[in-house]
PDB file of C-alpha atoms in Angstrom:
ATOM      1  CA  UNK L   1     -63.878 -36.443   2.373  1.00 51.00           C
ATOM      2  CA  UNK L   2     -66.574 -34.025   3.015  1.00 64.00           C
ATOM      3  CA  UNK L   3     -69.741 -34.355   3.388  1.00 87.00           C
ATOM      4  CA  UNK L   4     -72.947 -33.271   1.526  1.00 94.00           C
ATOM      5  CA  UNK L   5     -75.502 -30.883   3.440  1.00 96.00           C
ATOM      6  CA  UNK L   6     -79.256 -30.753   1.867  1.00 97.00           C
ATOM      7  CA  UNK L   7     -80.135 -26.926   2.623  1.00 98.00           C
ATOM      8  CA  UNK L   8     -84.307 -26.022   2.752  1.00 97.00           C
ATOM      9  CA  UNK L   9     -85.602 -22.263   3.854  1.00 98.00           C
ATOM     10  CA  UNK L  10     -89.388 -21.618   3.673  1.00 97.00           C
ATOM     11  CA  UNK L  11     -87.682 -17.764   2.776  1.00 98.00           C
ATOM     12  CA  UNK L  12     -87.270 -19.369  -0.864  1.00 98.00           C
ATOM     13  CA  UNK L  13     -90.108 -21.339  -2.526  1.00 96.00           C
ATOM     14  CA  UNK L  14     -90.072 -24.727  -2.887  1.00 94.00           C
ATOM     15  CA  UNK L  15     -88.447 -26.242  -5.602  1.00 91.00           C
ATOM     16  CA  UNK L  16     -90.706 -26.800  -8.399  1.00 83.00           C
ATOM     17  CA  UNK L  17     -89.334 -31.067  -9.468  1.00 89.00           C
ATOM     18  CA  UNK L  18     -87.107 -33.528  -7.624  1.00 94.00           C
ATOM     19  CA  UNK L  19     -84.350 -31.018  -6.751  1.00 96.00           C
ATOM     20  CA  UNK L  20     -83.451 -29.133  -3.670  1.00 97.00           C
ATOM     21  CA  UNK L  21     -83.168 -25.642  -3.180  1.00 98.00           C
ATOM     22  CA  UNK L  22     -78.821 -25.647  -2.540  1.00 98.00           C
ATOM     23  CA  UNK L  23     -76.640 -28.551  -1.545  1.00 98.00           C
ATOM     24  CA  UNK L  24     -73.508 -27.618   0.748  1.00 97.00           C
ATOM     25  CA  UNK L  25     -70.468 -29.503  -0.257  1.00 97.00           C
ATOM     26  CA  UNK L  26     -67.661 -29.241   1.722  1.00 95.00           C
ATOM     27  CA  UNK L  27     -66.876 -25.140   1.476  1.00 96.00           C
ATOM     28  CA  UNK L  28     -68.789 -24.599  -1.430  1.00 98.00           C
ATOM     29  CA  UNK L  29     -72.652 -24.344  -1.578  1.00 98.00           C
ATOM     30  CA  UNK L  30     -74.815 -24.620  -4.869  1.00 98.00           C
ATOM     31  CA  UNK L  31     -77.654 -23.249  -5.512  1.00 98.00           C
ATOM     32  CA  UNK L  32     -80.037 -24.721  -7.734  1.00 98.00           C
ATOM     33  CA  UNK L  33     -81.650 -22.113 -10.123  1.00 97.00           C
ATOM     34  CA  UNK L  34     -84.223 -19.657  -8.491  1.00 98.00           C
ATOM     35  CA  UNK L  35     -87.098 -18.280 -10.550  1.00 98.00           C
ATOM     36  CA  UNK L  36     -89.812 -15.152  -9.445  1.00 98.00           C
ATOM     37  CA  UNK L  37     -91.953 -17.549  -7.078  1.00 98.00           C
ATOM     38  CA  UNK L  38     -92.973 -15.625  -3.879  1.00 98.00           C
ATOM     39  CA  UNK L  39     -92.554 -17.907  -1.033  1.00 97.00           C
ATOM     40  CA  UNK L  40     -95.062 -16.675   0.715  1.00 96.00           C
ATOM     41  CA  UNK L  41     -98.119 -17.446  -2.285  1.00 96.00           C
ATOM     42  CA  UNK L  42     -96.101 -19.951  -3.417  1.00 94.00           C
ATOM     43  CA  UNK L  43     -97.187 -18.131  -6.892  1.00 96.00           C
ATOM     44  CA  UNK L  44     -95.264 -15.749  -9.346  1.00 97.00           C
ATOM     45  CA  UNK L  45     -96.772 -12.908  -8.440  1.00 97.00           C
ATOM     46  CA  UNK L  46     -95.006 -10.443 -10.862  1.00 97.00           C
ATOM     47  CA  UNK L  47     -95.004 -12.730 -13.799  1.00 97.00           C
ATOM     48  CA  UNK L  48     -94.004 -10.817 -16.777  1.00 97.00           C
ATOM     49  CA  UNK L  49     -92.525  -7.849 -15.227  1.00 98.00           C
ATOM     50  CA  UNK L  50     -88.432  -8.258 -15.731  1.00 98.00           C
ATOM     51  CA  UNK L  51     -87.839  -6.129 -12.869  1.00 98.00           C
ATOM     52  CA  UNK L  52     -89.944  -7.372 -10.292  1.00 98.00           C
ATOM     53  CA  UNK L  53     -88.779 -10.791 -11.073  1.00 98.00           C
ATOM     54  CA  UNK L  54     -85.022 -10.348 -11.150  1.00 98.00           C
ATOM     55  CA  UNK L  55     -85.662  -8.972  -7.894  1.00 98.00           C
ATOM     56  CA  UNK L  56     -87.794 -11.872  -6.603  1.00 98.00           C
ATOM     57  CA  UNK L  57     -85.272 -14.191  -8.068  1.00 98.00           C
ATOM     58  CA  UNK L  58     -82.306 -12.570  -5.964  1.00 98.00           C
ATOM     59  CA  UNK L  59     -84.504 -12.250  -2.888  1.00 98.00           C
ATOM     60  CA  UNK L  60     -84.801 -15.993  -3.225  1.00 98.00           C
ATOM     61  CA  UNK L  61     -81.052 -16.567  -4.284  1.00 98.00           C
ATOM     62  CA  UNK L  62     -80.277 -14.492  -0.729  1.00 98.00           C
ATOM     63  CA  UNK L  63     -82.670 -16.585   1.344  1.00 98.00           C
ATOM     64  CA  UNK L  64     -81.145 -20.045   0.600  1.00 98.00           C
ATOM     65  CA  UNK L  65     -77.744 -18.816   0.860  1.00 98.00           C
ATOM     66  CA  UNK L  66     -78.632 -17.318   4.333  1.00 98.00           C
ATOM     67  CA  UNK L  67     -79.999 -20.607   4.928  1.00 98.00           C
ATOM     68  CA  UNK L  68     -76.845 -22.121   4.325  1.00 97.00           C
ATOM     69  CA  UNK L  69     -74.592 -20.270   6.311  1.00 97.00           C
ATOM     70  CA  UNK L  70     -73.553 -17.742   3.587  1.00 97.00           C
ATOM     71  CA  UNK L  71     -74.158 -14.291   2.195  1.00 96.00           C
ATOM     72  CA  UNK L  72     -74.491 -13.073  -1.828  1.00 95.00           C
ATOM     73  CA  UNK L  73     -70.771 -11.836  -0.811  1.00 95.00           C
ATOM     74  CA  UNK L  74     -69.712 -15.198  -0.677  1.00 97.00           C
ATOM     75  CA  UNK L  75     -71.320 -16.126  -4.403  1.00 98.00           C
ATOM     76  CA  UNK L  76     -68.454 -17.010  -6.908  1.00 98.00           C
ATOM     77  CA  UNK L  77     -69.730 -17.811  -9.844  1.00 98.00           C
ATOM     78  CA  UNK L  78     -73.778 -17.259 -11.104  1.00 98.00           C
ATOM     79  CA  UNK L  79     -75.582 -18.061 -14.463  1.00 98.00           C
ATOM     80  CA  UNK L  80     -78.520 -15.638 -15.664  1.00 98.00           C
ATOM     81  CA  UNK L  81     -80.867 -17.387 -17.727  1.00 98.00           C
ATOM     82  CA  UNK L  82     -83.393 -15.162 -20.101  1.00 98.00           C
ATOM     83  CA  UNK L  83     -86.080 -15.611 -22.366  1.00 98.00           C
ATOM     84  CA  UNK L  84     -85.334 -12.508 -23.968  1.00 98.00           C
ATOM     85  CA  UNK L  85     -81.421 -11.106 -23.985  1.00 98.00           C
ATOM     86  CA  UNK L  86     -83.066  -7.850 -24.682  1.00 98.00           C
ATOM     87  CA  UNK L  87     -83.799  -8.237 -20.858  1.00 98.00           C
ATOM     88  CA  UNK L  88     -79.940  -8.002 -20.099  1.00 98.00           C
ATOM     89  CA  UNK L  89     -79.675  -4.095 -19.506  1.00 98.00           C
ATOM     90  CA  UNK L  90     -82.073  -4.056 -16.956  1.00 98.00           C
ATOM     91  CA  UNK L  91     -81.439  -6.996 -15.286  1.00 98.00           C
ATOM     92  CA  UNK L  92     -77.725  -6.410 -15.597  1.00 96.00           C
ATOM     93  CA  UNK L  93     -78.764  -2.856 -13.271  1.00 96.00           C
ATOM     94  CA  UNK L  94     -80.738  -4.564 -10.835  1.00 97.00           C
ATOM     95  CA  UNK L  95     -78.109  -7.584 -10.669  1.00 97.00           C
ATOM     96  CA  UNK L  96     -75.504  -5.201 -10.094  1.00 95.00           C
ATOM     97  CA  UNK L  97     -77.340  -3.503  -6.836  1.00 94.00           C
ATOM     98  CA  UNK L  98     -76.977  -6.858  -5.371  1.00 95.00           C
ATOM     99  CA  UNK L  99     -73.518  -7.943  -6.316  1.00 92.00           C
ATOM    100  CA  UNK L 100     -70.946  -4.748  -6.441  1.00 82.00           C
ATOM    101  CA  UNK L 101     -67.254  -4.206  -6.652  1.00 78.00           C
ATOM    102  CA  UNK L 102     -64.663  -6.118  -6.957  1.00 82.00           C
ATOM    103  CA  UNK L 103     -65.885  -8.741  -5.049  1.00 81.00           C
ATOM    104  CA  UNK L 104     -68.574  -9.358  -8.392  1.00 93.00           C
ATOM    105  CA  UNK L 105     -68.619 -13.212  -9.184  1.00 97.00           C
ATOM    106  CA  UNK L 106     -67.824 -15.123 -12.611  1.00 97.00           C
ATOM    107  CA  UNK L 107     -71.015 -14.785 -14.749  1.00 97.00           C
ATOM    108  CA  UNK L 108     -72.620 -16.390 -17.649  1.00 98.00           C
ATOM    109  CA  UNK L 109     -76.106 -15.195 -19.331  1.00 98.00           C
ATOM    110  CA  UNK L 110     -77.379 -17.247 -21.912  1.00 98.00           C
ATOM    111  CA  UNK L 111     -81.178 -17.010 -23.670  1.00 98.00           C
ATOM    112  CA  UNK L 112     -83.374 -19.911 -23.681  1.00 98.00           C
ATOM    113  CA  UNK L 113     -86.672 -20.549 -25.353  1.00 98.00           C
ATOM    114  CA  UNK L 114     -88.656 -20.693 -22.377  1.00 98.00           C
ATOM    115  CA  UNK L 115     -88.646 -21.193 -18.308  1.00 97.00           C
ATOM    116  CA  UNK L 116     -91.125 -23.073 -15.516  1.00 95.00           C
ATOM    117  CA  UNK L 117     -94.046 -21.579 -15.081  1.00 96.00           C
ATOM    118  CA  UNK L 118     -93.542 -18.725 -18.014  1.00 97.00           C
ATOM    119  CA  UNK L 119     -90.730 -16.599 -16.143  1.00 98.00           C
ATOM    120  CA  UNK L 120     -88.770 -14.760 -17.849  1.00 98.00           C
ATOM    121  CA  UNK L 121     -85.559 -15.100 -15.848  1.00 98.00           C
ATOM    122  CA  UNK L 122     -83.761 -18.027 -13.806  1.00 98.00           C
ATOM    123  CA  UNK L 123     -80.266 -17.069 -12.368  1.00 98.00           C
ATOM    124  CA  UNK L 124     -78.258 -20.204 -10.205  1.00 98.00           C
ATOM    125  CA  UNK L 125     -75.189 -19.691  -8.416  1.00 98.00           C
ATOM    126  CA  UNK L 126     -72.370 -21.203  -6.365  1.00 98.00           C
ATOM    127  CA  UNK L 127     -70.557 -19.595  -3.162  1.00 98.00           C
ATOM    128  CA  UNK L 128     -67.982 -20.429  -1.250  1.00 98.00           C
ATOM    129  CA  UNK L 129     -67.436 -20.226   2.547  1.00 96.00           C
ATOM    130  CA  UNK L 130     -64.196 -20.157   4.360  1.00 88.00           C
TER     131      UNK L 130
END
């Protein structure tokens, strides 16, 4: 039986309810969603600006998998979440910068009506470490 590993970086903001930023399980670490909050203000500093935040979110994504002992290389399997799917091209760019190749994980993108704090995107994820 394996055990279960609370992960916390101040690189990634804190989590806004009664969550944690990733939980290791065994091999596999899972990331609870990120949104565009700079760690550093502790404030969404690009709020409304789809590329900004996408980046911000993956910035954040990377930190807490660092944190954890893994890299976005190790991410199998992510879920995009977007207040407006006419948003998907250019996230789907940036997103791509980050995760390339073969080595892309499983996806889902799905709109919803709205996000914390008014973003406009929320992307979660799961990795696995050997």
């Amino acid at each position: 039986m394996s055990s279960k590993v609370v992960i916390k970086t101040s690189n990634a903001p804190d989590p806004v309810g009664p969550y944690n930023q990733a939980i290791k399980a065994g091999n596999f670490i899972f990331c609870s969603g990120q949104i565009a909050i700079n760690p550093k203000t502790n404030r969404v500093d690009c709020l409304g600006n789809i590329e900004e935040e996408t980046i911000q979110v993956l910035k954040n994504l990377k930190a807490v998998l660092n944190a954890g002992g893994a890299t976005i290389n190790d991410v199998i399997k992510t879920t995009i979440f977007l207040t407006d799917l006419k948003n998907f091209q250019t996230v789907n760019e940036i997103y791509s910068s980050y995760f390339e190749g073969k080595n892309s994980p499983a996806r889902a993108c799905v709109e919803v009506s709205s996000l914390p704090k008014g973003v406009m995107i929320e992307i979660d994820c799961v990795a696995f470490v050997d």
